[in-house]
Short mmCIF file of C-alpha atoms in Angstrom, two decimals:
data_model
loop_
_atom_site.label_atom_id
_atom_site.label_comp_id
_atom_site.label_asym_id
_atom_site.label_seq_id
_atom_site.Cartn_x
_atom_site.Cartn_y
_atom_site.Cartn_z
CA MET G 1 35.35 -123.70 202.39
CA ARG G 2 36.29 -121.64 199.36
CA GLN G 3 33.93 -123.14 196.32
CA SER G 4 34.98 -123.75 192.84
CA ARG G 5 33.74 -122.24 189.72
CA ARG G 6 31.83 -125.57 189.15
CA GLU G 7 30.55 -125.52 192.57
CA ARG G 8 29.42 -122.01 192.68
CA GLU G 9 27.65 -122.30 189.51
CA PHE G 10 26.20 -125.50 190.24
CA THR G 11 24.81 -124.30 193.30
CA ASP G 12 23.24 -121.16 191.98
CA PHE G 13 21.78 -123.48 189.19
CA TYR G 14 20.39 -126.06 192.12
CA ALA G 15 18.94 -123.02 193.76
CA GLY G 16 16.69 -121.96 190.91
CA SER G 17 15.80 -125.13 189.73
CA VAL G 18 15.45 -127.48 192.37
CA VAL G 19 11.80 -127.05 193.24
CA THR G 20 10.69 -127.35 189.82
CA LEU G 21 12.52 -130.31 189.45
CA ARG G 22 11.28 -132.16 192.63
CA ARG G 23 7.81 -131.19 191.61
CA THR G 24 7.97 -132.89 188.36
CA ALA G 25 9.57 -136.04 190.08
CA TYR G 26 6.56 -136.05 192.25
CA VAL G 27 4.06 -136.20 189.94
CA VAL G 28 5.93 -139.36 188.46
CA VAL G 29 6.57 -141.06 191.82
CA ARG G 30 3.79 -139.57 193.97
CA ASP G 31 5.93 -139.48 197.06
CA TRP G 32 7.75 -136.16 198.29
CA ASP G 33 10.44 -137.77 200.29
CA LEU G 34 11.53 -140.22 197.39
CA ALA G 35 10.84 -137.56 194.77
CA GLU G 36 13.59 -135.43 196.47
CA ASP G 37 15.90 -138.24 196.87
CA LEU G 38 15.78 -139.06 193.20
CA VAL G 39 16.13 -135.51 192.35
CA GLN G 40 19.17 -135.10 194.40
CA GLN G 41 20.36 -138.24 192.46
CA ALA G 42 20.12 -136.75 189.23
CA LEU G 43 21.49 -133.52 190.29
CA THR G 44 24.69 -135.50 191.62
CA LYS G 45 24.75 -136.83 188.05
CA LEU G 46 24.50 -133.18 186.61
CA TYR G 47 27.39 -132.27 188.82
CA VAL G 48 29.71 -134.99 187.74
CA ALA G 49 28.91 -134.11 183.98
CA TRP G 50 28.60 -130.00 184.75
CA PRO G 51 31.81 -129.13 182.83
CA ARG G 52 30.45 -131.21 179.32
CA VAL G 53 26.90 -129.57 179.74
CA GLN G 54 26.45 -126.16 178.09
CA MET G 55 24.48 -123.57 179.77
CA PRO G 56 21.58 -123.31 177.63
CA THR G 57 20.85 -127.43 178.02
CA ARG G 58 21.54 -127.52 181.45
CA MET G 59 17.72 -127.39 182.63
CA ALA G 60 17.08 -130.17 179.65
CA TYR G 61 19.91 -132.09 181.21
CA ALA G 62 18.40 -131.82 184.27
CA ARG G 63 15.11 -132.81 183.36
CA ARG G 64 15.84 -135.66 181.52
CA THR G 65 18.20 -137.08 184.16
CA VAL G 66 15.03 -136.65 186.93
CA VAL G 67 12.66 -138.56 184.55
CA ASN G 68 15.06 -140.79 183.94
CA GLU G 69 15.75 -141.65 187.53
CA CYS G 70 12.05 -141.76 188.22
CA LEU G 71 11.11 -143.97 185.63
CA SER G 72 14.06 -146.29 186.47
CA HIS G 73 12.76 -146.35 189.96
CA VAL G 74 9.58 -147.39 189.17
CA ARG G 75 10.53 -150.37 186.75
CA ARG G 76 12.85 -151.68 189.61
CA HIS G 77 9.84 -151.61 192.10
CA ARG G 78 7.53 -153.47 190.09
CA PRO G 79 4.67 -154.02 189.94
CA GLU G 80 3.58 -150.67 190.46
CA THR G 81 -0.20 -150.87 191.77
CA PRO G 82 -2.18 -147.91 192.14
CA THR G 83 -3.42 -148.08 195.80
CA ALA G 84 -5.89 -145.95 197.63
CA GLU G 85 -3.27 -145.83 200.33
CA LEU G 86 -2.83 -142.74 202.80
CA PRO G 87 -0.80 -140.00 201.68
CA ASP G 88 2.21 -139.02 203.16
CA ARG G 89 0.96 -136.18 204.49
CA PRO G 90 -2.81 -135.39 205.97
CA LEU G 91 -4.67 -133.48 203.15
CA GLU G 92 -7.11 -130.85 203.58
CA ARG G 93 -8.70 -131.40 200.50
CA ASP G 94 -11.58 -129.30 199.54
CA GLU G 95 -13.89 -131.77 198.86
CA ALA G 96 -15.52 -130.04 195.95
CA ALA G 97 -11.93 -130.12 194.29
CA PRO G 98 -11.47 -132.74 191.78
CA ASP G 99 -9.37 -135.42 193.02
CA LEU G 100 -6.24 -135.53 190.83
CA THR G 101 -4.01 -137.24 193.21
CA ALA G 102 -6.29 -140.34 192.69
CA ALA G 103 -6.42 -139.86 189.13
CA LEU G 104 -2.85 -139.56 188.35
CA LEU G 105 -2.12 -142.62 190.55
CA VAL G 106 -4.02 -144.77 187.89
CA LEU G 107 -1.55 -143.72 185.20
CA PRO G 108 1.24 -145.57 184.41
CA ALA G 109 4.41 -143.59 185.15
CA ARG G 110 5.66 -142.81 181.83
CA GLN G 111 2.11 -141.43 181.28
CA ARG G 112 2.59 -139.36 184.65
CA ALA G 113 6.09 -138.26 183.41
CA ILE G 114 4.31 -136.71 180.12
CA VAL G 115 1.59 -135.13 181.97
CA ALA G 116 4.40 -133.37 184.09
CA LEU G 117 6.61 -132.35 181.47
CA ARG G 118 3.41 -130.98 179.23
CA PHE G 119 1.23 -129.55 181.75
CA LEU G 120 3.31 -128.76 184.63
CA ASP G 121 6.54 -127.82 183.23
CA ASP G 122 4.41 -126.63 180.08
CA LEU G 123 7.00 -128.14 177.55
CA PRO G 124 6.26 -128.38 173.67
CA VAL G 125 5.70 -132.08 172.27
CA THR G 126 9.27 -131.85 170.65
CA GLU G 127 10.92 -131.06 174.33
CA VAL G 128 9.13 -134.13 175.84
CA ALA G 129 9.80 -136.53 173.40
CA ALA G 130 13.72 -135.36 173.54
CA ALA G 131 13.50 -135.52 177.65
CA LEU G 132 11.97 -139.43 177.33
CA GLY G 133 14.08 -140.24 174.57
CA VAL G 134 10.55 -141.18 172.34
CA ALA G 135 9.31 -140.26 169.17
CA GLU G 136 6.95 -136.96 169.13
CA GLY G 137 4.08 -139.25 167.98
CA THR G 138 4.55 -141.39 171.02
CA VAL G 139 4.17 -138.26 173.24
CA LYS G 140 1.35 -137.39 171.45
CA SER G 141 -0.50 -140.95 171.44
CA GLN G 142 0.47 -141.19 175.16
CA THR G 143 -0.92 -137.92 176.20
CA SER G 144 -4.03 -138.75 174.54
CA ARG G 145 -4.53 -141.82 176.59
CA ALA G 146 -3.45 -140.26 179.56
CA LEU G 147 -6.31 -137.61 179.23
CA GLU G 148 -8.74 -140.08 178.54
CA THR G 149 -8.13 -141.86 181.63
CA LEU G 150 -7.73 -138.73 183.49
CA ARG G 151 -11.31 -137.89 181.90
CA ARG G 152 -12.56 -141.42 183.12
CA HIS G 153 -11.78 -140.79 186.57
CA LEU G 154 -12.62 -136.75 186.66
CA PRO G 155 -15.87 -136.78 184.69
CA GLU G 156 -16.13 -133.19 186.24
CA LEU G 157 -13.43 -132.21 183.62
CA ALA G 158 -14.35 -131.95 180.05
CA LEU G 159 -10.98 -132.67 178.93
CA THR G 160 -10.56 -132.78 175.10
CA ALA G 161 -7.42 -133.31 173.21
CA GLY G 162 -8.97 -130.17 170.89
CA ASP G 163 -8.53 -128.35 173.78
CA LEU G 164 -5.08 -129.64 174.94
CA MET Q 1 -10.86 -127.46 180.14
CA THR Q 2 -7.87 -126.18 178.49
CA HIS Q 3 -4.27 -126.65 178.76
CA ASP Q 4 -3.96 -123.80 181.18
CA ASP Q 5 -6.63 -125.13 183.29
CA LEU Q 6 -5.06 -128.44 183.55
CA ALA Q 7 -1.62 -126.93 184.55
CA THR Q 8 -3.49 -124.91 187.18
CA LEU Q 9 -5.08 -128.00 188.68
CA LEU Q 10 -1.80 -129.73 188.82
CA ARG Q 11 0.00 -126.94 190.41
CA ASP Q 12 -3.00 -126.56 193.11
CA ASP Q 13 -2.83 -130.32 193.55
CA LEU Q 14 0.84 -130.14 194.17
CA SER Q 15 0.65 -127.02 196.35
CA ARG Q 16 -1.48 -128.56 198.80
CA THR Q 17 1.21 -131.28 200.08
CA GLU Q 18 4.48 -129.70 198.94
CA PRO Q 19 7.34 -129.55 201.47
CA LEU Q 20 8.23 -126.19 202.50
CA GLY Q 21 11.75 -126.41 202.76
CA LEU Q 22 14.19 -126.42 199.77
CA PRO Q 23 16.49 -129.98 199.53
CA ASP Q 24 19.99 -129.49 200.91
CA VAL Q 25 22.42 -128.63 198.31
CA ALA Q 26 25.17 -129.92 200.28
CA VAL Q 27 23.85 -133.53 199.20
CA PRO Q 28 24.40 -133.68 195.49
CA LEU Q 29 27.56 -131.39 196.17
CA ALA Q 30 29.51 -134.11 198.49
CA ALA Q 31 28.47 -137.03 196.47
CA GLY Q 32 29.15 -135.13 193.15
CA ARG Q 33 32.73 -134.11 194.59
CA ALA Q 34 33.36 -137.89 195.69
CA ARG Q 35 32.27 -139.11 192.12
CA VAL Q 36 34.59 -136.64 190.61
CA ARG Q 37 37.40 -137.68 192.69
CA ARG Q 38 36.66 -141.20 191.69
CA ARG Q 39 36.91 -140.79 188.00
CA ARG Q 40 40.03 -138.88 188.36
CA ALA Q 41 41.56 -141.50 190.61
CA VAL Q 42 40.34 -144.07 188.41
CA SER Q 43 41.84 -142.20 185.31
CA ALA Q 44 45.02 -141.44 186.68
CA THR Q 45 45.79 -144.88 187.90
CA LEU Q 46 45.12 -146.28 184.47
CA ALA Q 47 47.35 -143.53 183.11
CA ALA Q 48 49.92 -144.39 185.20
CA GLY Q 49 49.57 -148.10 184.21
CA ALA Q 50 49.39 -149.49 187.62
CA LEU Q 51 47.85 -152.41 186.45
CA ALA Q 52 49.85 -155.06 187.60
CA VAL Q 53 47.69 -157.18 190.46
CA ALA Q 54 50.33 -158.10 192.47
CA GLY Q 55 51.84 -154.44 192.31
CA ALA Q 56 48.38 -153.06 193.19
CA LEU Q 57 48.30 -155.21 196.65
CA ALA Q 58 51.41 -154.14 197.37
CA ALA Q 59 51.08 -150.78 199.04
CA PRO Q 60 48.40 -149.47 201.12
CA LEU Q 61 47.42 -145.67 199.96
CA LEU Q 62 45.19 -144.74 202.76
CA GLY Q 63 47.33 -144.43 205.89
CA ALA Q 64 46.50 -144.38 209.30
CA ASP Q 65 48.46 -141.05 209.43
CA HIS Q 66 50.79 -141.95 212.14
CA ASP Q 67 52.87 -139.25 211.29
CA GLY Q 68 50.57 -136.83 209.39
CA ASP Q 69 51.67 -137.53 206.24
CA GLY Q 70 48.70 -140.03 205.43
CA SER Q 71 51.09 -143.23 204.44
CA THR Q 72 52.23 -146.17 206.49
CA GLY Q 73 54.30 -147.56 203.77
CA ARG Q 74 54.73 -150.71 202.03
CA VAL Q 75 53.65 -153.52 203.52
CA ILE Q 76 54.37 -157.01 202.91
CA ASP Q 77 50.73 -158.42 201.94
CA PRO Q 78 49.26 -161.43 202.67
CA ALA Q 79 46.68 -161.43 200.39
CA GLU Q 80 49.34 -161.28 197.36
CA ARG Q 81 49.38 -165.08 198.18
CA SER Q 82 45.73 -165.40 197.93
CA LEU Q 83 45.91 -163.41 194.59
CA ALA Q 84 48.45 -165.83 193.20
CA SER Q 85 45.82 -168.87 193.72
CA TYR Q 86 42.70 -166.59 192.63
CA ASP Q 87 39.72 -168.82 191.15
CA PRO Q 88 37.14 -166.45 190.22
CA GLN Q 89 34.58 -169.09 190.22
CA GLN Q 90 35.48 -170.01 193.75
CA MET Q 91 35.85 -166.55 195.59
CA PRO Q 92 32.09 -166.17 195.87
CA LEU Q 93 31.95 -169.39 197.57
CA THR Q 94 34.89 -168.85 200.16
CA LEU Q 95 33.36 -165.08 200.47
CA GLU Q 96 29.93 -166.68 201.61
CA GLN Q 97 31.80 -169.31 203.78
CA ARG Q 98 34.09 -167.63 205.47
CA ALA Q 99 31.56 -164.32 206.44
CA ARG Q 100 29.33 -167.51 207.50
CA ALA Q 101 32.09 -168.91 209.62
CA VAL Q 102 32.70 -165.59 211.70
CA LEU Q 103 29.07 -164.55 212.03
CA GLU Q 104 27.53 -167.57 213.17
CA ARG Q 105 29.87 -166.98 216.06
CA SER Q 106 27.01 -164.51 217.26
CA VAL Q 107 24.00 -165.26 215.09
CA ALA Q 108 22.12 -167.99 215.50
CA SER Q 109 20.33 -168.63 212.52
CA LEU Q 110 22.22 -166.80 209.64
CA GLY Q 111 19.99 -167.95 206.84
CA PRO Q 112 21.22 -168.46 203.31
CA GLY Q 113 23.56 -165.83 201.84
CA ASP Q 114 22.83 -163.77 199.23
CA VAL Q 115 25.84 -163.16 197.10
CA HIS Q 116 26.35 -160.05 194.45
CA VAL Q 117 29.26 -160.34 192.03
CA GLY Q 118 29.17 -156.79 189.99
CA ASP Q 119 30.67 -154.99 187.04
CA GLY Q 120 32.29 -151.46 187.07
CA GLN Q 121 28.65 -150.06 187.20
CA GLY Q 122 27.72 -152.58 190.01
CA ASP Q 123 25.37 -154.34 187.89
CA ARG Q 124 25.14 -158.29 188.73
CA LEU Q 125 27.69 -160.82 186.56
CA ALA Q 126 26.82 -163.94 185.22
CA PRO Q 127 29.43 -166.51 186.43
CA LYS Q 128 31.43 -166.38 182.77
CA ASP Q 129 32.26 -162.70 183.76
CA TYR Q 130 33.36 -163.28 187.25
CA ASP Q 131 36.99 -162.88 186.31
CA LYS Q 132 36.12 -159.20 185.21
CA ALA Q 133 34.54 -158.31 188.30
CA SER Q 134 34.75 -155.05 190.26
CA GLY Q 135 33.21 -156.03 193.44
CA MET Q 136 31.75 -158.70 195.40
CA SER Q 137 29.61 -158.93 198.20
CA VAL Q 138 27.39 -161.33 200.45
CA SER Q 139 24.73 -160.63 202.97
CA PHE Q 140 22.51 -162.31 205.06
CA GLY Q 141 19.55 -161.50 207.32
CA SER Q 142 16.57 -159.21 206.16
CA ASP Q 143 16.09 -155.31 205.99
CA GLU Q 144 15.18 -155.52 209.66
CA HIS Q 145 18.70 -156.96 210.66
CA GLU Q 146 21.28 -157.49 208.20
CA TRP Q 147 25.01 -158.52 207.76
CA SER Q 148 27.38 -158.03 205.00
CA VAL Q 149 30.60 -158.22 203.38
CA SER Q 150 31.83 -156.82 200.24
CA LEU Q 151 35.09 -156.37 198.69
CA ASP Q 152 35.39 -153.37 195.94
CA HIS Q 153 38.06 -152.19 193.86
CA ALA Q 154 37.32 -148.42 194.25
CA LYS Q 155 40.60 -146.16 194.55
CA SER Q 156 39.10 -143.04 195.81
CA GLU Q 157 37.86 -145.07 198.72
CA ALA Q 158 41.02 -146.43 199.28
CA GLU Q 159 43.05 -143.30 199.01
CA GLY Q 160 43.84 -140.45 201.72
CA SER Q 161 44.14 -139.96 205.18
CA ALA Q 162 41.92 -142.40 207.31
CA ARG Q 163 42.08 -139.93 210.26
CA GLU Q 164 40.96 -136.96 207.97
CA TYR Q 165 38.40 -139.44 206.65
CA CYS Q 166 37.15 -139.89 210.21
CA ALA Q 167 37.40 -136.18 211.13
CA THR Q 168 35.59 -134.89 208.18
CA GLY Q 169 32.65 -137.64 208.71
CA LEU Q 170 32.34 -136.66 212.06
CA ALA Q 171 32.48 -132.84 211.61
CA ASP Q 172 29.72 -132.92 208.90
CA GLY Q 173 27.85 -135.34 211.16
CA SER Q 174 27.54 -138.11 208.62
CA TYR Q 175 29.12 -140.81 211.22
CA LEU Q 176 28.00 -141.05 214.54
CA GLU Q 177 31.35 -142.59 215.60
CA CYS Q 178 34.72 -143.32 213.73
CA THR Q 179 37.97 -144.80 214.85
CA VAL Q 180 41.20 -145.58 213.01
CA ASP Q 181 43.50 -148.48 213.87
CA THR Q 182 46.22 -150.55 212.02
CA ASP Q 183 45.95 -154.60 212.27
CA ALA Q 184 48.69 -156.66 212.52
CA HIS Q 185 49.00 -157.18 208.59
CA GLY Q 186 49.51 -153.26 208.43
CA TYR Q 187 46.25 -152.85 206.85
CA VAL Q 188 44.23 -149.81 207.95
CA VAL Q 189 41.09 -150.31 209.89
CA ILE Q 190 38.40 -147.64 210.08
CA SER Q 191 35.07 -148.65 212.23
CA LYS Q 192 32.33 -146.31 212.05
CA LEU Q 193 28.58 -145.84 213.17
CA TRP Q 194 26.24 -143.90 211.02
CA ALA Q 195 22.47 -143.54 210.86
CA MET Q 196 20.35 -144.10 207.81
CA ARG Q 197 16.87 -144.00 206.28
CA PRO Q 198 15.04 -145.68 203.49
CA MET Q 199 15.18 -143.55 200.44
CA GLY Q 200 11.54 -142.72 199.63
CA THR Q 201 8.28 -142.97 202.20
CA ARG Q 202 6.67 -146.21 200.93
CA PRO Q 203 6.87 -149.21 202.91
CA ASN Q 204 8.68 -152.20 200.63
CA ASP Q 205 9.96 -149.67 198.22
CA ARG Q 206 13.67 -149.66 198.79
CA LEU Q 207 15.98 -147.73 196.52
CA GLY Q 208 18.57 -147.60 198.70
CA PHE Q 209 19.56 -145.84 201.99
CA MET Q 210 20.01 -141.86 202.63
CA VAL Q 211 22.88 -141.26 205.50
CA VAL Q 212 20.85 -139.22 208.39
CA PRO Q 213 23.46 -136.73 209.84
CA ALA Q 214 23.56 -136.27 213.63
CA ASP Q 215 21.60 -133.17 213.53
CA ARG Q 216 19.20 -134.30 211.65
CA LEU Q 217 18.24 -137.38 213.57
CA ASP Q 218 15.42 -136.05 215.20
CA ARG Q 219 13.55 -135.09 211.48
CA VAL Q 220 13.23 -138.75 210.60
CA ARG Q 221 10.40 -140.46 212.14
CA PRO Q 222 12.13 -142.92 214.43
CA ASP Q 223 10.56 -146.10 213.01
CA ARG Q 224 12.35 -145.32 209.49
CA LEU Q 225 15.74 -144.93 211.05
CA TYR Q 226 18.66 -147.79 210.69
CA PHE Q 227 21.73 -147.57 212.24
CA GLU Q 228 25.10 -149.36 211.07
CA ARG Q 229 28.32 -150.58 212.28
CA SER Q 230 30.72 -150.72 209.30
CA VAL Q 231 34.32 -151.89 209.61
CA LYS Q 232 36.52 -150.57 206.43
CA VAL Q 233 39.71 -152.21 205.81
CA VAL Q 234 42.03 -150.73 203.11
CA LYS Q 235 43.88 -153.86 201.71
CA SER Q 236 45.77 -152.22 198.75
CA ALA Q 237 45.59 -148.73 196.77
CA SER Q 238 42.34 -149.80 195.33
CA LEU Q 239 40.79 -152.88 197.08
CA VAL Q 240 38.59 -152.15 200.27
CA THR Q 241 36.74 -154.44 202.21
CA TYR Q 242 33.48 -153.55 204.06
CA ALA Q 243 32.21 -155.74 206.99
CA GLN Q 244 28.81 -154.53 208.21
CA GLU Q 245 26.04 -155.12 210.67
CA ARG Q 246 22.93 -153.01 209.99
CA VAL Q 247 19.67 -152.67 212.45
CA HIS Q 248 16.34 -151.33 212.17
CA ALA Q 249 16.01 -149.60 215.73
CA PRO Q 250 14.68 -146.17 216.56
CA THR Q 251 17.74 -144.78 218.21
CA GLY Q 252 21.46 -145.00 218.67
CA GLU Q 253 20.97 -146.72 221.83
CA ALA Q 254 18.21 -149.24 220.79
CA ALA Q 255 20.72 -149.84 217.74
CA GLU Q 256 23.97 -150.46 220.09
CA ALA Q 257 21.76 -152.88 222.14
CA ALA Q 258 20.80 -154.63 219.09
CA PHE Q 259 23.86 -155.42 217.41
CA VAL Q 260 25.07 -158.66 218.06
CA VAL Q 261 28.58 -158.86 216.16
CA PRO Q 262 31.52 -157.65 218.15
CA VAL Q 263 33.51 -154.96 216.08
CA ALA Q 264 36.47 -157.59 216.45
CA ASP Q 265 34.77 -160.13 214.44
CA LEU Q 266 33.81 -157.67 211.71
CA VAL Q 267 37.65 -156.45 211.47
CA GLU Q 268 38.71 -160.21 211.27
CA LEU Q 269 36.52 -160.47 208.38
CA GLY Q 270 37.17 -157.45 206.70
CA ALA Q 271 41.28 -157.86 207.33
CA ASP Q 272 41.02 -161.91 205.83
CA PRO Q 273 43.55 -162.03 203.53
CA ALA Q 274 41.99 -165.13 201.79
CA LEU Q 275 39.14 -162.19 200.74
CA VAL Q 276 40.61 -160.61 197.95
CA ILE Q 277 39.73 -160.11 194.11
CA PRO Q 278 41.81 -158.85 191.46
CA GLU Q 279 41.75 -155.39 190.13
CA PRO Q 280 39.18 -155.45 186.87
CA PRO Q 281 40.31 -155.07 183.24
CA VAL Q 282 39.95 -151.92 181.65
CA ASP Q 283 37.00 -151.02 179.34
CA ASP Q 284 37.01 -150.34 175.40
CA SER Q 285 37.71 -146.82 176.24
CA GLY Q 286 40.46 -147.32 178.23
CA CYS Q 287 39.40 -144.75 180.84
CA GLY Q 288 37.34 -147.15 183.46
CA PRO Q 289 36.72 -150.38 184.84
CA TRP Q 290 35.30 -153.10 182.45
CA THR Q 291 31.59 -153.02 182.38
CA GLN Q 292 29.05 -155.55 180.80
CA ASP Q 293 26.76 -152.49 179.48
CA PRO Q 294 27.79 -151.30 175.85
CA GLY Q 295 26.07 -148.05 176.60
CA VAL Q 296 28.22 -147.24 179.75
CA SER Q 297 31.65 -145.01 178.39
CA TYR Q 298 34.03 -143.21 180.59
CA SER Q 299 35.86 -140.06 179.89
CA CYS Q 300 39.31 -139.79 180.69
#
C-alpha cells in the first residue's frame, strides 16, 4: 500500500526512537510488555498530532507523551506496591552486581521517570522539567530524594549529589 | 559514583531483560489512522451542520454493500420513535434492564450491572450531564467472563462499507471471523470474533486489552488470551451499538465452548430500537463532541 508523507516520516521516526522510548517507559512501569503497549499508545497520539509537531521537537513531544502515559497508568492503578514478585523474564544476574531493579521498584513512579530522563536519556534538568510539566526545582529535589533512596538500598554505590 | 556510572548501571540493568524485537510500527499506524479518520469525520459532520437528532438517525452510512457502493439507502428507523421520548436519566436504567432481560435467557446468575455514561473522551459523567453523553454502556460478569452492551456516537465506526470492514480485519488477522448481515429494521449487523490480551503482564493490572492478530496467537501465553464475540449494529450515521461476550480461554476452540449467549441474542440486543442516545452537543471549540474536561480541545 502506498504510504502518505506523514506515514513515511512517522515510520522513520518510529524506527529511530521506539527502543529508547520503550526503555524510558520500562524504568517507570518495570514491565517490558506494558512499557511497549504504553509507548504504542503514546506514539499513536504523536501520529495524530504529527502535522502540528515540528521536527526538532518531535522527540521531546514523544518522550513527554510516553512519560505521561506511564504516570497516568500508574495513577490509575494505585496503590502501587513495591513487590518482590518474580521478574517477567528469568534473570541471569551477576550476583556481585548491584540489584538496581529492586532498588528502582522502591522509588515512586515520578522519581523513576526522573531517573530515566536524567540518567538514561541524559537530559538536562530543564528538559526533564519540561517533559514532566514541573519546575526545575522540583526535578532537582526529586532527583536528590531518588538518589538518597537508591543509596540506602544500594550501599555499595557511593552516590552523591555532588557527583551527579 | 558519577552521573555516567549510574547511567551505565541503568543501561546494564535494562540490557539484561530487554526484549530483542522491535515493537511493530503497524500498531500505532493503524490506530493513528483510525483516530485521524474519526476526527475528520467529526469535523465534517459538524461542518455540514448535521446535528439534528432525528435527521442523524435517518440514514445509515455504513452499508452492507449489497450492490458494492457501500450504501443501503434510507430506512424508516424505529429508533426515531425512541428518541422522541428520550429521557437521559432513564436510559441507563433502560439499558441495564433490557440487556439483563436478554442475557438472563442464557446466563443464570448475571449479577449486578455496571453502567457507564461517558462524555466525548469516554470519561464518566455525573447524572446531571447525562443529556450530553457521547456513549453509554452496561457490563456484567467479571474479567474472566464478561457481557456488555454499549451505545456510542462515533461516525468513524458507522461509516464505510461493512464488507470492506470485515475483509480488512480478516486480511490483517485482527478478526478471526467476521460476517455482515442486514436485519429486519434495515440495520447493518456485523458479527465478529477476535482474540485479545490484557495490556502489560502483571496480574490485576488491567489498563485494557490489545488485539492479538491471528498470526501472533502462538506468541501469547495461553493463560493471557481472551476471545470476544462482538455484534456491531449500525443504527444511524453515527450511532453504533455493540453487544459482546468475552471469555478468558486459552484457544479459540475453548472460547467457542465457553460462550453461552447465542449470537442471535446479541443481535437482538444490538438492534433493539429502544436503545438509543441522541447525538451529543458540540464542545466550545465547535470542533468536537462535548466533554467535561476543560483541558480538552479539538482542532477542526
